[in-house]
Coordinates of C-alpha atoms and ligand atoms in Angstrom, one line a residue:
M1 CA 72.3 6.5 50.0
N2 CA 69.4 6.1 49.4
S3 CA 67.7 8.1 46.6
T4 CA 65.5 9.9 49.5
P5 CA 68.1 9.9 51.8
L6 CA 67.3 10.4 55.9
I7 CA 69.0 12.9 57.7
G8 CA 69.2 13.6 61.3
V9 CA 68.9 16.6 63.1
F10 CA 69.2 17.3 66.7
D11 CA 69.9 19.8 69.4
S12 CA 69.5 19.5 72.9
G13 CA 65.5 21.1 72.6
V14 CA 63.6 23.6 70.1
G15 CA 66.5 25.2 69.0
G16 CA 67.5 23.0 66.2
L17 CA 63.5 23.1 64.9
T18 CA 65.4 26.9 63.7
V19 CA 67.8 24.4 61.7
L20 CA 64.8 22.3 60.1
R21 CA 63.0 25.0 58.9
A22 CA 66.0 25.5 56.7
L23 CA 66.4 22.4 55.4
L24 CA 62.6 22.0 55.0
E25 CA 62.7 24.8 52.7
Q26 CA 66.1 24.4 51.1
A27 CA 67.0 20.2 50.8
S28 CA 63.2 19.6 50.5
A29 CA 64.9 16.1 48.5
A30 CA 64.9 14.4 51.8
D31 CA 63.2 13.3 54.7
Y32 CA 64.4 14.5 58.0
L33 CA 65.0 12.4 61.6
Y34 CA 64.7 15.0 64.6
L35 CA 66.2 15.1 67.7
G36 CA 65.4 17.1 70.8
D37 CA 67.4 16.3 73.9
T38 CA 65.2 17.9 76.0
A39 CA 66.0 16.1 79.0
R40 CA 69.5 16.5 79.4
L41 CA 68.9 20.3 77.7
P42 CA 71.3 22.7 78.6
Y43 CA 74.4 21.8 77.2
G44 CA 75.6 25.1 77.5
S45 CA 76.4 25.2 80.9
K46 CA 77.4 21.8 80.9
S47 CA 81.4 21.3 80.4
Q48 CA 83.1 19.9 77.3
A49 CA 83.2 16.1 78.1
T50 CA 79.0 16.1 78.8
V51 CA 78.6 17.7 75.8
A52 CA 80.9 15.5 73.9
R53 CA 78.6 12.3 75.5
Y54 CA 75.1 13.5 75.6
A55 CA 76.0 14.5 71.9
V56 CA 77.4 11.0 71.0
S57 CA 74.2 9.2 72.1
S58 CA 71.7 11.4 70.5
A59 CA 74.0 11.7 66.9
Q60 CA 74.6 7.3 67.4
F61 CA 70.6 7.2 68.4
L62 CA 69.7 8.7 65.2
V63 CA 71.9 6.9 62.9
A64 CA 70.2 3.6 64.5
Q65 CA 67.5 4.9 63.1
G66 CA 68.5 5.1 60.0
A67 CA 70.3 8.2 59.5
E68 CA 72.6 8.3 56.4
A69 CA 73.8 12.3 57.3
L70 CA 73.8 14.1 60.4
V71 CA 73.3 17.8 61.2
I72 CA 74.7 19.1 64.3
A73 CA 71.7 22.0 64.8
C74 CA 73.3 23.3 67.9
N75 CA 76.3 25.2 67.8
T76 CA 77.2 23.9 71.4
A77 CA 77.7 20.1 70.4
S78 CA 79.5 21.9 67.5
A79 CA 82.1 23.6 69.3
L80 CA 82.4 21.3 71.6
A81 CA 81.7 17.9 69.8
L82 CA 82.5 17.7 66.4
D83 CA 85.6 15.6 66.4
A84 CA 83.9 13.0 68.6
L85 CA 80.8 12.7 66.8
R86 CA 82.6 12.2 63.8
M87 CA 85.0 9.4 65.1
A88 CA 81.5 7.7 66.7
V89 CA 79.8 7.7 63.3
E90 CA 80.4 6.1 59.9
V91 CA 78.0 8.5 58.4
P92 CA 79.0 13.1 57.5
V93 CA 78.3 15.0 60.2
I94 CA 77.8 19.1 59.1
G95 CA 77.6 21.3 62.7
V96 CA 76.7 24.5 63.0
I97 CA 79.4 27.0 63.6
E98 CA 81.7 26.8 60.3
T99 CA 78.9 28.0 58.8
G100 CA 77.4 30.5 61.1
A101 CA 80.8 32.3 60.3
T102 CA 80.1 32.4 56.9
A103 CA 77.1 34.1 57.2
A104 CA 79.2 36.5 59.0
H105 CA 81.7 37.1 55.9
E106 CA 79.0 37.2 53.2
S107 CA 77.1 40.0 55.8
S108 CA 79.9 41.9 57.7
R109 CA 81.8 45.0 55.6
T110 CA 83.6 46.2 58.5
K111 CA 84.9 42.7 59.8
D112 CA 84.7 43.4 63.0
V113 CA 81.3 40.9 64.0
M114 CA 80.0 40.4 67.6
V115 CA 78.8 37.5 68.8
I116 CA 76.4 35.7 71.6
A117 CA 76.3 32.2 72.6
T118 CA 75.9 29.7 75.4
A119 CA 78.5 29.7 78.3
A120 CA 80.0 26.9 77.2
T121 CA 80.5 28.0 73.3
V122 CA 82.0 31.4 74.0
E123 CA 84.6 29.0 76.6
S124 CA 85.3 26.9 73.5
H125 CA 86.4 30.2 71.6
A126 CA 85.1 27.8 68.4
Y127 CA 83.5 31.3 66.8
T128 CA 86.4 33.7 67.6
A129 CA 88.7 31.3 65.0
A130 CA 86.6 30.2 62.4
C131 CA 85.6 34.3 62.1
L132 CA 89.9 34.3 62.2
E133 CA 90.3 32.1 59.4
R134 CA 87.9 34.2 57.8
G135 CA 89.4 37.2 58.1
L136 CA 87.0 38.4 60.6
R137 CA 87.4 40.3 64.4
A138 CA 85.1 38.8 66.9
I139 CA 84.0 39.5 70.1
E140 CA 81.9 36.6 72.4
K141 CA 79.0 37.6 74.7
A142 CA 77.9 34.2 76.6
C143 CA 74.5 34.5 76.9
P144 CA 72.8 32.0 79.6
L145 CA 69.5 32.8 80.8
L146 CA 68.2 32.7 76.7
V147 CA 67.8 29.3 76.6
P148 CA 65.6 28.3 79.4
L149 CA 63.7 31.4 78.5
V150 CA 63.4 30.5 75.3
E151 CA 62.6 26.8 76.7
E152 CA 59.5 28.2 78.4
G153 CA 57.9 30.0 75.8
W154 CA 59.1 33.4 77.1
I155 CA 59.4 34.7 73.8
D156 CA 58.1 38.3 73.5
H157 CA 57.6 39.0 77.1
S158 CA 59.2 41.7 79.3
V159 CA 61.2 39.7 81.6
T160 CA 63.0 38.3 78.4
R161 CA 63.3 41.5 76.4
D162 CA 65.0 43.1 80.2
V163 CA 67.5 40.0 80.1
A164 CA 68.6 40.5 76.4
G165 CA 68.9 43.4 76.6
I166 CA 71.0 44.0 79.8
Y167 CA 73.1 41.1 77.4
L168 CA 73.4 42.8 74.2
D169 CA 74.8 46.8 76.1
D170 CA 77.1 44.1 77.5
L171 CA 77.7 43.1 74.8
L172 CA 78.1 46.7 72.6
A173 CA 80.2 47.9 75.5
H174 CA 82.3 45.5 75.3
A175 CA 83.2 46.1 71.8
A176 CA 83.2 49.7 71.7
D177 CA 86.0 49.4 74.1
N178 CA 88.1 47.0 72.2
G179 CA 88.1 49.4 69.2
M180 CA 85.6 47.6 67.3
S181 CA 83.0 49.1 65.0
A182 CA 81.2 45.8 64.8
D183 CA 78.4 45.6 62.1
T184 CA 77.0 41.9 62.4
L185 CA 75.2 40.0 65.3
V186 CA 75.8 36.1 65.2
L187 CA 73.0 34.0 66.5
G188 CA 74.9 31.7 68.1
C189 CA 72.8 29.7 69.5
T190 CA 69.8 27.9 67.0
H191 CA 67.4 29.3 70.4
Y192 CA 68.0 32.4 69.7
P193 CA 66.8 33.0 66.6
L194 CA 63.5 32.6 68.0
L195 CA 64.3 35.9 69.9
R196 CA 65.4 37.6 66.7
S197 CA 62.4 40.5 66.6
V198 CA 63.1 40.8 70.5
I199 CA 67.0 41.3 69.3
E200 CA 66.8 43.6 66.4
D201 CA 64.0 45.3 68.7
I202 CA 66.8 46.4 71.4
L203 CA 70.1 47.1 69.0
R204 CA 67.2 49.6 67.2
E205 CA 67.0 51.8 70.2
H206 CA 70.5 50.9 71.5
L207 CA 72.2 52.2 67.9
Q208 CA 70.2 55.7 67.6
G209 CA 71.1 54.9 63.9
R210 CA 73.6 52.8 63.2
T211 CA 72.3 49.6 62.1
V212 CA 73.6 46.1 63.0
R213 CA 72.2 43.0 60.9
V214 CA 71.2 39.8 63.0
I215 CA 72.8 36.7 61.3
D216 CA 72.0 32.3 62.2
S217 CA 73.6 30.0 60.3
A218 CA 70.6 27.9 59.7
Q219 CA 70.1 29.4 55.6
V220 CA 73.8 28.8 54.8
T221 CA 73.5 25.8 56.8
A222 CA 71.0 24.5 54.8
Q223 CA 72.3 25.4 51.6
Q224 CA 75.5 23.2 52.6
V225 CA 74.2 20.5 52.9
A226 CA 71.7 20.7 50.3
A227 CA 75.8 20.9 48.6
R228 CA 77.1 18.4 50.2
L229 CA 74.7 15.7 50.3
A230 CA 74.2 16.6 46.6
L231 CA 70.5 16.8 47.1
E232 CA 68.6 18.3 43.9
S233 CA 65.5 20.9 44.6
A234 CA 61.6 19.1 44.8
S235 CA 59.8 22.2 45.3
Q236 CA 56.8 20.6 45.3
R237 CA 58.0 17.7 47.8
E238 CA 56.8 18.0 52.0
P239 CA 59.5 15.4 53.2
A240 CA 58.6 13.9 56.0
V241 CA 59.7 14.7 59.5
R242 CA 59.8 11.9 63.3
F243 CA 60.3 13.9 65.6
Y244 CA 62.0 12.5 68.9
A245 CA 62.4 14.1 72.2
T246 CA 63.7 12.7 75.7
D247 CA 61.6 14.2 78.0
S248 CA 57.7 15.7 78.0
V249 CA 56.6 15.2 74.4
T250 CA 53.8 17.4 75.0
K251 CA 55.2 20.0 76.3
F252 CA 58.0 19.6 73.3
R253 CA 55.0 19.0 71.0
A254 CA 53.3 22.5 71.8
L255 CA 56.6 24.6 71.3
G256 CA 58.2 22.9 68.2
T257 CA 54.5 23.1 66.2
R258 CA 54.4 27.1 67.3
F259 CA 58.4 27.6 66.4
L260 CA 58.6 24.7 63.3
G261 CA 55.1 26.2 61.8
R262 CA 54.1 22.7 60.6
T263 CA 52.2 19.9 62.8
M264 CA 54.7 17.7 64.7
D265 CA 52.5 14.8 64.9
G266 CA 53.5 11.9 66.5
V267 CA 56.4 13.0 68.3
E268 CA 58.4 9.7 70.0
L269 CA 59.6 9.8 73.8
I270 CA 63.2 8.4 73.9
D271 CA 65.9 7.6 76.8
L272 CA 68.9 8.0 76.6
G273 CA 70.5 7.7 79.8
G274 CA 71.9 10.0 81.9
Ligands
DGL1 N1 70.3 25.2 70.5 C1 72.0 25.1 71.7 C2 73.3 25.4 70.8 O1 73.0 25.7 69.9 C3 72.3 25.0 72.7 C4 71.2 26.0 74.4 C5 71.6 24.8 75.2 O2 71.5 22.9 75.4 O3 72.3 25.3 76.3 O4 74.1 26.4 71.2

């Protein structure tokens, strides 16, 4: 690996920028490539075979651009395609499910956790398995409408609050029916941290004094990347980032700049096929 390694990060859209943001803060000794596969979004409603095909082509593109390690900043691709990705490329591949479960383990005292994610991630039960390995009981809820709302930039919109409220209501009722005393909610989709304050407000309204910690895998993933690639911290350094999108560059740049908190110059439009 070069003295300044180049790390490829991808997601179906802007959600993975929540992971890139943590990487830029905690693993600033590297430079980055970020790919938003916006033409094929959402991944979360697709079959395992389709997600694996999309994820492999995204990964191979980043490796062809020189990526020396890959961070799958997408829970759906991490849940459904990690093995396919590790077979398809020869660089280290780090997903976000294991790190999300590790963050849940660090957070939970009751050992009961709730997970919200895309339909495909929930159907894979990857979180239930990763939580079980860590001695946690997990209950999962698919929230398929949240990704399109985030991609529209409807972050603090009444429709988004209503939709998130319906999902969380359902999840809390289901957890109670199962006799769980969950104290942690895992945002099992990298788009959802962009709705964190909406989700925290809804939980506060619904829980009447009981606290549920909301966590995502971005920080733990960044820590793991830094440790695994032996990246020394470089506090003064501003990593270089190149951005790619498979659909409207203008929309991706506008939304991404808002979410990443820094300008995204020169987003390149690429074609990865269907
Ligand atoms: N952000 C992705 C995830 O973490 C997937 C969103 C989607 O394309 O459905 O699962």
